[in-house]
Coordinates of C-alpha atoms and ligand atoms in Angstrom, one line a residue:
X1 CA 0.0 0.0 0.0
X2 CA 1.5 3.4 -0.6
X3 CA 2.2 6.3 2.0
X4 CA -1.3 8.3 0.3
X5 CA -3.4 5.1 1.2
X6 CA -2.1 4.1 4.6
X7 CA -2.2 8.0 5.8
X8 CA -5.9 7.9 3.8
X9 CA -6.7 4.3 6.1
X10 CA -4.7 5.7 9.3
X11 CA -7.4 8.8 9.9
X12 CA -10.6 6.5 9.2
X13 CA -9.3 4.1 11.8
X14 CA -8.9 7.0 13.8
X15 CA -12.4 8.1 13.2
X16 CA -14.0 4.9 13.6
X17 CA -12.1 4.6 17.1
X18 CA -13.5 8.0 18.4
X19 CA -16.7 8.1 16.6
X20 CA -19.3 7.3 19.1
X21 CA -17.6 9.4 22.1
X22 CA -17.8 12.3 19.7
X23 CA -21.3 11.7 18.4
X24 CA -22.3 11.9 22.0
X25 CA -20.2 14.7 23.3
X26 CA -23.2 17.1 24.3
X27 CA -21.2 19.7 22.4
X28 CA -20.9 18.4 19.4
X29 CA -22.7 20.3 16.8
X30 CA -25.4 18.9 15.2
X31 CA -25.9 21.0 12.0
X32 CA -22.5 22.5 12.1
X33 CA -19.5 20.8 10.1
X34 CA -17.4 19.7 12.7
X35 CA -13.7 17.5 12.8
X36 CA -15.6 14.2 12.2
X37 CA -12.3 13.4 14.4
X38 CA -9.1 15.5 15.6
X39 CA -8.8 19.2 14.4
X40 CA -10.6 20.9 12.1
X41 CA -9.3 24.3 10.6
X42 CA -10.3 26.8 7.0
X43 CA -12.6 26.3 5.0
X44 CA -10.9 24.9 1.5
X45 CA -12.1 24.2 -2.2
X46 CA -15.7 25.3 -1.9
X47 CA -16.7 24.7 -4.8
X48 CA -20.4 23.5 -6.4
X49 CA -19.9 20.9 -9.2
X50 CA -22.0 19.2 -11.3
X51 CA -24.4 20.6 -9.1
X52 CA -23.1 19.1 -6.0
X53 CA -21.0 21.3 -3.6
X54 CA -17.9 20.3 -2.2
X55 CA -16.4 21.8 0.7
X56 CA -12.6 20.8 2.0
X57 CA -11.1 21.8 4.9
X58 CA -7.7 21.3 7.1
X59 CA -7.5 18.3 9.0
X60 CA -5.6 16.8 11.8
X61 CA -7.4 13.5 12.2
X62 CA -4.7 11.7 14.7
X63 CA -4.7 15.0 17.4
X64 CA -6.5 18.2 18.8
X65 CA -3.7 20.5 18.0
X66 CA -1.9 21.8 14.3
X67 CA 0.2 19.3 12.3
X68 CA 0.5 17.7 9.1
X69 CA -2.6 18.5 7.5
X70 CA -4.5 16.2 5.4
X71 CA -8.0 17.8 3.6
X72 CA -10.9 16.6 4.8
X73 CA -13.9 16.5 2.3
X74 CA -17.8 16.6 2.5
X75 CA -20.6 17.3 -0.4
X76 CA -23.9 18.3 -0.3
X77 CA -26.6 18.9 -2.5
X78 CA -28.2 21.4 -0.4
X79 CA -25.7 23.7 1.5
X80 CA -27.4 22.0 5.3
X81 CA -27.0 18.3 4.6
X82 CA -23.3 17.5 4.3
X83 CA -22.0 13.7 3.3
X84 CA -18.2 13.0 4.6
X85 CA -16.3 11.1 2.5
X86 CA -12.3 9.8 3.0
X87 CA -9.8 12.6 3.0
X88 CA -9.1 13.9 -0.6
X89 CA -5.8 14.8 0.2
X90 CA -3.0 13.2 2.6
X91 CA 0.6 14.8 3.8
X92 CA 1.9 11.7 1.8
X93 CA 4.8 13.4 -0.8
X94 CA 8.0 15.0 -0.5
X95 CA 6.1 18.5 -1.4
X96 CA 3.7 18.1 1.3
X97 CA 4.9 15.7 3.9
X98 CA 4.3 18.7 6.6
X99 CA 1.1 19.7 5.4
X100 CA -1.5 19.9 2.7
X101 CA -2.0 23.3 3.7
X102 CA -5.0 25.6 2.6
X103 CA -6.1 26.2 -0.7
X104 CA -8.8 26.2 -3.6
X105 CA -11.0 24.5 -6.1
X106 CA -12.1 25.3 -9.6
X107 CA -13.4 23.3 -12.7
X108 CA -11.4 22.9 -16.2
X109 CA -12.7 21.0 -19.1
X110 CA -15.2 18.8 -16.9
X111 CA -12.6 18.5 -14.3
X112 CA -11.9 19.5 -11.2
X113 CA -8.9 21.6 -10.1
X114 CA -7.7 21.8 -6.6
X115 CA -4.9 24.3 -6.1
X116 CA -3.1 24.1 -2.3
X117 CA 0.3 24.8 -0.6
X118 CA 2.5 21.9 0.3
X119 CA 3.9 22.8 3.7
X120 CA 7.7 21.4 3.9
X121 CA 9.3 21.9 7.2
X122 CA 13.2 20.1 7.2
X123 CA 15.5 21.4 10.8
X124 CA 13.1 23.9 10.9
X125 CA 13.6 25.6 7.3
X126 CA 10.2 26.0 6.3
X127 CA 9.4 25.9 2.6
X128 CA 6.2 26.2 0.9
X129 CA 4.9 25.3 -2.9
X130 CA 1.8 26.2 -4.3
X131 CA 0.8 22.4 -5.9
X132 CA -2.0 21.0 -7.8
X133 CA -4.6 18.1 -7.6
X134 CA -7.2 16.6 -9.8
X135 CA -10.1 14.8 -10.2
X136 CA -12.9 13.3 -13.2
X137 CA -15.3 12.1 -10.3
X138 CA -14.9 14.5 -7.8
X139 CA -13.9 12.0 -5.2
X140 CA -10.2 10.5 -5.9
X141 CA -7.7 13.6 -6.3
X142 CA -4.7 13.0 -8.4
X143 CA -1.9 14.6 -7.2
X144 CA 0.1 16.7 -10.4
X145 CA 3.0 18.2 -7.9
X146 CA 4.6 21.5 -7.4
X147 CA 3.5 24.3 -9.8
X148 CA 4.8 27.3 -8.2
X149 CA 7.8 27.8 -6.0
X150 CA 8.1 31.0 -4.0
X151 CA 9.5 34.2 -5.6
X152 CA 12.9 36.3 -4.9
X153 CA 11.8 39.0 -2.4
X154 CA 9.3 36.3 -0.3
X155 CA 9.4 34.3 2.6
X156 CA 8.2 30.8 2.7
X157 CA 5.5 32.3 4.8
X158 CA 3.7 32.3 0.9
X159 CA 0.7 30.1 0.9
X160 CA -3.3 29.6 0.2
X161 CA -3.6 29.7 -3.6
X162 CA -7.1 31.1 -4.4
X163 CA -7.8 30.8 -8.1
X164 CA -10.8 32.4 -10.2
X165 CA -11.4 33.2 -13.8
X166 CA -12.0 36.1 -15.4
X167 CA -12.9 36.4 -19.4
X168 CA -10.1 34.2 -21.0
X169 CA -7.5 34.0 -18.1
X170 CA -7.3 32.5 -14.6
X171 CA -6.0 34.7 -11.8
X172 CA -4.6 33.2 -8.1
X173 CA -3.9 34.8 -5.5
X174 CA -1.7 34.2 -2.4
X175 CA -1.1 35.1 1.2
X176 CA 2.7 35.6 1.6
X177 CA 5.5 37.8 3.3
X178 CA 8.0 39.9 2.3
X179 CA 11.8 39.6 3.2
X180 CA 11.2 42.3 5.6
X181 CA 8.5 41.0 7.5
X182 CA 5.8 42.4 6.0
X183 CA 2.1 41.1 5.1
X184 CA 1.0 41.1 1.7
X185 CA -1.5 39.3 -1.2
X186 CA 0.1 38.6 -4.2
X187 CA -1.3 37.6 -7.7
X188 CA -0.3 35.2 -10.9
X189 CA -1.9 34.8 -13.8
X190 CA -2.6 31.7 -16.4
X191 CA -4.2 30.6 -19.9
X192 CA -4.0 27.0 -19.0
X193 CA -3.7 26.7 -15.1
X194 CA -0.4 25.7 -15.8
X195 CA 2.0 28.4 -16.6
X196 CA 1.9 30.4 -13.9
X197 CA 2.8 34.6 -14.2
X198 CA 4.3 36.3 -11.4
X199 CA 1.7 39.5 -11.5
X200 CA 3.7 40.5 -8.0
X201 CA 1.9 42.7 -4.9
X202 CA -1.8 43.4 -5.3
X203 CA -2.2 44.5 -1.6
X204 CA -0.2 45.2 1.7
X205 CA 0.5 48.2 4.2
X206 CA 0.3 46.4 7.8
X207 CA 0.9 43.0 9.4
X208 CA 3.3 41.1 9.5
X209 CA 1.3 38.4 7.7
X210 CA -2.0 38.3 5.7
X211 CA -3.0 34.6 5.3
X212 CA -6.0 32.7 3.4
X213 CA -6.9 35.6 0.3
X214 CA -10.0 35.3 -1.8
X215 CA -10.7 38.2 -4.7
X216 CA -14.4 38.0 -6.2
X217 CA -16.8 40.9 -7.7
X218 CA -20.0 41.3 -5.8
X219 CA -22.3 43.8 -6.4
X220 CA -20.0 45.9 -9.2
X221 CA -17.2 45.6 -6.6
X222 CA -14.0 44.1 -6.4
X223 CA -13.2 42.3 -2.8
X224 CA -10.4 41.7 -1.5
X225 CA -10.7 39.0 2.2
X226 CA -7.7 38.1 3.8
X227 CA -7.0 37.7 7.4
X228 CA -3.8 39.7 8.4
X229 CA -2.1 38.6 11.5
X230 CA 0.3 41.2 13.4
X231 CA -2.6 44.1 13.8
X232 CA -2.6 45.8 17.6
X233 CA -6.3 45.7 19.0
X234 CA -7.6 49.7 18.4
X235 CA -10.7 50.8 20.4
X236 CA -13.5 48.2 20.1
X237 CA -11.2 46.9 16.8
X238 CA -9.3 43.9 16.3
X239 CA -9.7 42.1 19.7
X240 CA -9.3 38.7 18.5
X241 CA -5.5 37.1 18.2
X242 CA -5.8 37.7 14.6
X243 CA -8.4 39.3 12.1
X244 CA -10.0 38.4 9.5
X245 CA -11.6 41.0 6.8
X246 CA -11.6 42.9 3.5
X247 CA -10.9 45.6 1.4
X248 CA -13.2 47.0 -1.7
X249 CA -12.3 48.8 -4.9
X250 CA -11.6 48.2 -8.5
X251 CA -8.6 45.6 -9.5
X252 CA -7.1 47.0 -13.0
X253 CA -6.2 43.2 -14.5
X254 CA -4.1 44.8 -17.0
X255 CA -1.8 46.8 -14.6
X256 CA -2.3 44.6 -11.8
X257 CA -3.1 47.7 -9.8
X258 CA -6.0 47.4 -6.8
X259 CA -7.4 50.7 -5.8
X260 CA -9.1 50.1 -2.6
X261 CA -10.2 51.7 0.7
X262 CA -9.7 50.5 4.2
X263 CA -9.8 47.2 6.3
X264 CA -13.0 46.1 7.2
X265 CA -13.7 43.0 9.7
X266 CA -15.9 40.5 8.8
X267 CA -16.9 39.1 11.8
X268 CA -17.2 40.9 15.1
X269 CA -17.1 37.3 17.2
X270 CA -14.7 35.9 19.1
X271 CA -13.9 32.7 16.6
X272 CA -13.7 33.5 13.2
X273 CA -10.8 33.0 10.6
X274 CA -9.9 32.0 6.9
X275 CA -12.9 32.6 5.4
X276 CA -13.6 30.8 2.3
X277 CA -16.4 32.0 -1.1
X278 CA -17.8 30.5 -4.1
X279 CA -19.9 31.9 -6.7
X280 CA -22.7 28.9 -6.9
X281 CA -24.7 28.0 -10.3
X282 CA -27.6 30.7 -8.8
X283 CA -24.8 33.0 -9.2
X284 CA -25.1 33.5 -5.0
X285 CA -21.3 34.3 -3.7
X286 CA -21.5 32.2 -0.3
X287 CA -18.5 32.5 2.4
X288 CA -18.0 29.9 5.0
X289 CA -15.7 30.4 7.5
X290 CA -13.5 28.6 10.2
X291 CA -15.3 29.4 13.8
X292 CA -12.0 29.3 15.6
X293 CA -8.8 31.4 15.4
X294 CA -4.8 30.1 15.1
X295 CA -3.1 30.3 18.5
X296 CA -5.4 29.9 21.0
X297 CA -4.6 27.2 23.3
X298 CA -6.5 24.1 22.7
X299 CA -6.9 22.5 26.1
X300 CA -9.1 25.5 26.9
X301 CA -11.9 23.9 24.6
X302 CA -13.8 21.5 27.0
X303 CA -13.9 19.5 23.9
X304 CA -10.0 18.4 23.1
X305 CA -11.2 16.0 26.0
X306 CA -13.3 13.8 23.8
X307 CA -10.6 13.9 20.7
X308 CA -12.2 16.7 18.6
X309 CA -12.0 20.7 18.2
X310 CA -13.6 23.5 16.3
X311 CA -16.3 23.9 13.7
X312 CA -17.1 25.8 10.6
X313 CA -19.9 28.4 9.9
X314 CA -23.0 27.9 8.7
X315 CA -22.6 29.1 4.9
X316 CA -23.8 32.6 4.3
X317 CA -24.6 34.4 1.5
X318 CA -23.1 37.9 0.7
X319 CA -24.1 41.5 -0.8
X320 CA -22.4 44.7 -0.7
X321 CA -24.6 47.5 0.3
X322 CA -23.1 50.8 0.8
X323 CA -19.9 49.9 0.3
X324 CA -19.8 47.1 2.8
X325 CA -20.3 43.3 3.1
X326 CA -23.3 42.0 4.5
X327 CA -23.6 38.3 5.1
X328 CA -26.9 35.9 5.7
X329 CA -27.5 32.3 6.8
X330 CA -28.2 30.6 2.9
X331 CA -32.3 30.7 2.0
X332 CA -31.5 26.7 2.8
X333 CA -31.4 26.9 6.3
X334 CA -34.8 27.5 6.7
X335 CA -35.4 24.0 5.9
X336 CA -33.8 23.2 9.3
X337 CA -36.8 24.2 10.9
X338 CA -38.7 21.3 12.9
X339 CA -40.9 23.1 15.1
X340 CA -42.0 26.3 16.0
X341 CA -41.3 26.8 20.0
X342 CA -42.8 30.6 20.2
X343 CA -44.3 32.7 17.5
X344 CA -45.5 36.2 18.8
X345 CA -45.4 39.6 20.2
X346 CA -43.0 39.9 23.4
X347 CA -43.7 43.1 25.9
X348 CA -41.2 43.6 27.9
X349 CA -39.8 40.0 28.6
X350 CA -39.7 36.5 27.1
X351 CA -38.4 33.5 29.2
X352 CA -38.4 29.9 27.0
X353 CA -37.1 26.6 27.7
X354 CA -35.0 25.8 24.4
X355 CA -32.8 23.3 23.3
X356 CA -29.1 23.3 22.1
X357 CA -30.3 23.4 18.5
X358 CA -32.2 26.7 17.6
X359 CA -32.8 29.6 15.9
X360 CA -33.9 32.9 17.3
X361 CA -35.7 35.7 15.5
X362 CA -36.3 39.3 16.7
X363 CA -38.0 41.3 14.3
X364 CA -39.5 44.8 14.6
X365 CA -37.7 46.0 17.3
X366 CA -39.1 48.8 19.3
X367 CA -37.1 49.7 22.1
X368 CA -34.7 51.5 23.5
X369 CA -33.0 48.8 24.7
X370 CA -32.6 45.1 24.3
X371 CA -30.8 41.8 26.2
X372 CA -30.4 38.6 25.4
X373 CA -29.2 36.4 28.2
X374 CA -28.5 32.2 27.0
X375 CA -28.4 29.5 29.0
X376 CA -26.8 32.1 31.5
X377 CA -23.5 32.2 29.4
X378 CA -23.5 34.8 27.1
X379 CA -25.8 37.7 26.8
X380 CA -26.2 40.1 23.8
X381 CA -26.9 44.1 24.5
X382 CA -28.0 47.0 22.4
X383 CA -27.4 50.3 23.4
X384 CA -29.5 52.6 21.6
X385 CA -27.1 55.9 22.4
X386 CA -23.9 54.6 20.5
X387 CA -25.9 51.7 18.5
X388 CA -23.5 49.1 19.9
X389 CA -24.1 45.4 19.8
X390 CA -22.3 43.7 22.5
X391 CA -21.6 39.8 23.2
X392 CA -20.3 38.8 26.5
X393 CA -19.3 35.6 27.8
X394 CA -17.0 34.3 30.2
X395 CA -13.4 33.2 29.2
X396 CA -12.5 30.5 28.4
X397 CA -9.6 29.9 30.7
X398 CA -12.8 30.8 33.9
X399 CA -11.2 34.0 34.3
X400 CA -13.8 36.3 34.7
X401 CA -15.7 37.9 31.3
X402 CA -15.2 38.7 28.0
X403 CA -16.8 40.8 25.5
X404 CA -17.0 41.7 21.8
X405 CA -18.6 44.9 20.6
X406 CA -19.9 45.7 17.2
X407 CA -21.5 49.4 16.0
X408 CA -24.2 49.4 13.6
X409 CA -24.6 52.2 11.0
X410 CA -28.4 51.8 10.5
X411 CA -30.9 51.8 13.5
X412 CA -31.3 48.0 14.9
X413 CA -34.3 46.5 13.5
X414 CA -33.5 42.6 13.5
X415 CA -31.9 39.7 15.5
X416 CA -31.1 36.2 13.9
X417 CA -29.1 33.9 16.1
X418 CA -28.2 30.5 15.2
X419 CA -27.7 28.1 18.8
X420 CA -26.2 24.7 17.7
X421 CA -24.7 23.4 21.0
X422 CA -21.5 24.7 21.5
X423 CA -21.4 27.5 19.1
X424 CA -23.6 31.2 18.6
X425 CA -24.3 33.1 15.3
X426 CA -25.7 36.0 15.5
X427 CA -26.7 37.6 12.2
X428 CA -27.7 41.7 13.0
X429 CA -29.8 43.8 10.5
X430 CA -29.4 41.0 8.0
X431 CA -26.1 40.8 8.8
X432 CA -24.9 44.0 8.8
X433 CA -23.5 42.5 11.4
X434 CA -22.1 39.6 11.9
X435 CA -20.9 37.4 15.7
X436 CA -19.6 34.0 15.3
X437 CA -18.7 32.4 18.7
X438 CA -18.1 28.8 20.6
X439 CA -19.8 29.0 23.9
X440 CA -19.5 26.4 26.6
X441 CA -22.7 26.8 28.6
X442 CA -23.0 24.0 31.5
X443 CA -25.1 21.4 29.8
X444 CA -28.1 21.6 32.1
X445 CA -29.2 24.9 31.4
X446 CA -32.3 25.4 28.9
X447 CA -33.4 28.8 29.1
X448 CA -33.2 32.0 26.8
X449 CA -34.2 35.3 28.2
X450 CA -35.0 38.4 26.0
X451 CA -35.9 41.7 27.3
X452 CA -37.4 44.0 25.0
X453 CA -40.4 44.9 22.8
X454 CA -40.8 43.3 19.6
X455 CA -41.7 40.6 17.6
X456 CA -39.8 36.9 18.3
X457 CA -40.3 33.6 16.5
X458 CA -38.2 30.9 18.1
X459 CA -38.0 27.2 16.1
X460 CA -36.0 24.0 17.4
X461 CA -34.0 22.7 14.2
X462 CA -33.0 19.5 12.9
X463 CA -30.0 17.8 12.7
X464 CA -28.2 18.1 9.6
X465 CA -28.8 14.3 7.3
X466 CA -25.4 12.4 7.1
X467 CA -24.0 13.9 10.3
Ligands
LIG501 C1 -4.8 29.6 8.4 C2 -3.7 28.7 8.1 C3 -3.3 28.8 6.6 C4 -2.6 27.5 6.4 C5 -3.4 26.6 7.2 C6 -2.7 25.4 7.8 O1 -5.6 29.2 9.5 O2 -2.6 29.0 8.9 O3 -2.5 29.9 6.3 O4 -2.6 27.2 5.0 O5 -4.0 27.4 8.2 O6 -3.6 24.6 8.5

């Protein structure tokens, strides 16, 4: 059997071993796309395909911390029912033994292209090359090697290959770092997706790194989504360990030029990374996201106890309005709906049993004020003066509490939150803006509090098929 094989049979033994532990672990998600064992990191290769969409994603099946990355790989026909299949990619070659690090998909001549970096640490000299996989069926991946090696002026710190087409040519682009420590997204261009340009620097200015880029039109607008690491938190800004955002404007192909304005966050939560899109045959652009950020020490997730970590987003579709991204759960989700536990006005206050699987509406707001408390964990507070969203909850470490805050620029007229047992999304002003958190509530507690006037619909949702 060869090295690709045994590492391919190695992580379903693994799985197999830890399966039912995991399946039972009360905070296990249950419509979420979770580590089906071990780690589970970005969001890679989103693609749909023949009408089926494929979503990868970085995987350490044999441990709860970072490693040699294999990519795990689910489909769906639906964007809320996800099938696992064996991993598409394994750490099994000399150009990836450290890693089949992050990367993309996109279809050529009925097949399917997935573009990744192969992570090569040897004594502790990293090196990185941007390689290529293939498929006819979608489901065995044949490896084609190394088609890109770093350029002069770069670190190996050069990785995540993100690859669209435009007119007659196919674009990448890549998160890397300059010789002098500096962060920066880089482009190459292709007739074939095979002879690879060096177009050089489409974007920089701060960080010491920007990892994981993805560069789409939306709405007449070029965006640019990268998550920078190496930014100091500023105000109620960039609290997490590292960000994860975008920048608008207008990409001149010809001069390789990107006129853009400032950094926006994506995600105001305290887990969100390496956000992934794909434009789907409806032509929706949907994002998912990883719910967890790098360097955050593992053994503080109750979880690593029972062999798994971390979860994806649900997948959300995105528009630019005034300039700015605004993200929704996918129309599909509604079909997770399985019963309706409180439909009506609320005066004042609503107090409700609810499970670990729910969604939460708030609709026509009218108040001056409004809290959320769940399942006496984390609460959510509007303050009407300064039209600031905050999420508390306590740390994770048991030290005390933490918060995230978020301002709105239009008056607060709706709340969606997604509950899925360890996790929290809260979409504001159809997602405006946006809160993605893990939250480890003692596993007894059942009850959502909201104070306020307005209308609330409350539904207990399904379990995602294939799970
Ligand atoms: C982002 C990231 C990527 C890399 C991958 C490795 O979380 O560090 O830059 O490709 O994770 O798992």
């Amino acid at each position: 059997m060869n090295e690709d094989q045994q590492l391919r049979n190695q992580a379903e033994l693994e799985v197999k071993a830890n399966q039912k532990n995991i399946i039972e672990d009360a905070y296990y998600p249950s419509y979420h796309v979770a580590p089906p064992v071990g780690l589970i990191n970005d969001p890679n290769g989103l693609i749909q395909w023949n009408g089926t969409y494929h979503l990868f994603y970085q995987w350490m099946p044999f441990k709860t911390g970072h490693g040699s990355k294999f990519w795990g790989h689910l489909s769906s026909a639906n964007l809320v029912d996800w099938t696992r299949h064996a991993a598409a990619l394994t750490p099994s070659d000399w150009f990836d033994k450290d890693g089949v690090y992050s990367g993309s998909a996109i279809e050529k001549d009925d097949q399917l292209y997935l573009f990744y970096t192969g992570n090569v640490k040897t004594d502790d000299i990293r090196d990185a090359y941007q390689c290529l996989a293939t498929s006819t069926d979608g489901i065995h991946f044949e490896k084609e090697g190394v088609q890109i090696s770093v350029p002069e002026g770069f670190t190996a710190h050069f990785r995540d290959p993100k690859v669209w087409k435009k007119d007659d040519k196919y674009y990448m682009v890549i998160g890397a770092q300059t010789i002098e420590e500096k962060g920066t997204v880089v482009g190459f261009e292709s007739f074939d997706l095979k002879r690879w340009e060096f177009n050089g620097v489409l974007a920089d200015g701060f960080g010491y790194m920007w990892e994981c880029p993805d560069f789409f039109t939306l709405d007449g607008v070029d965006i640019l989504l990268f998550s920078p690491q190496g930014l100091e938190s500023h105000g109620i800004d960039y609290q997490n360990v590292h960000q994860s955002g975008y920048i608008t404007g207008k990409l001149d192909y010809q001069n390789w030029h990107f006129d853009h304005g400032d950094f926006t966050e994506l995600d105001r939560g305290f887990e969100f990374y390496a956000p992934q899109t794909t434009e789907d045959a409806y032509g929706r652009r949907i994002l998912i996201g990883w719910m967890g950020v790098p360097d955050q020490d593992e053994e503080l997730h109750p979880t690593h106890e029972n062999k798994w970590i971390h979860q994806l987003t649900l997948p959300r579709e995105l528009h630019v309005r005034s300039g700015h991204i605004f993200q929704k759960p996918v129309e599909e989700l509604k079909d997770l709906r399985e019963k309706t536990l409180y439909d009506g006005d609320v005066t004042e206050l609503l107090e409700l049993d609810i499970s670990r699987s729910a969604e939460v509406n708030i609709h026509e707001i009218d108040d001056e004020k409004l809290h959320i408390d769940l399942f006496d964990y984390a609460t959510i507070d509007f303050n009407k003066s300064d039209r600031t969203i905050t999420l508390t909850r306590p740390r994770l470490d048991g030290n005390g509490l933490e918060k995230r805050v978020g301002k709105l620029r239009e008056p607060l007229n709706s709340i969606q939150a997604y509950i899925d047992h360890s996790s929290l999304e809260i979409f504001v002003n159809d997602g405006e803006l946006v809160f993605s958190s893990r939250m480890f509530a003692a596993v007894e507690d059942k009850g959502l509090t909201v104070k306020t006037n307005a209308r609330v619909k409350v539904y207990a949702l399904r379990s995602m098929i294939g799970r």
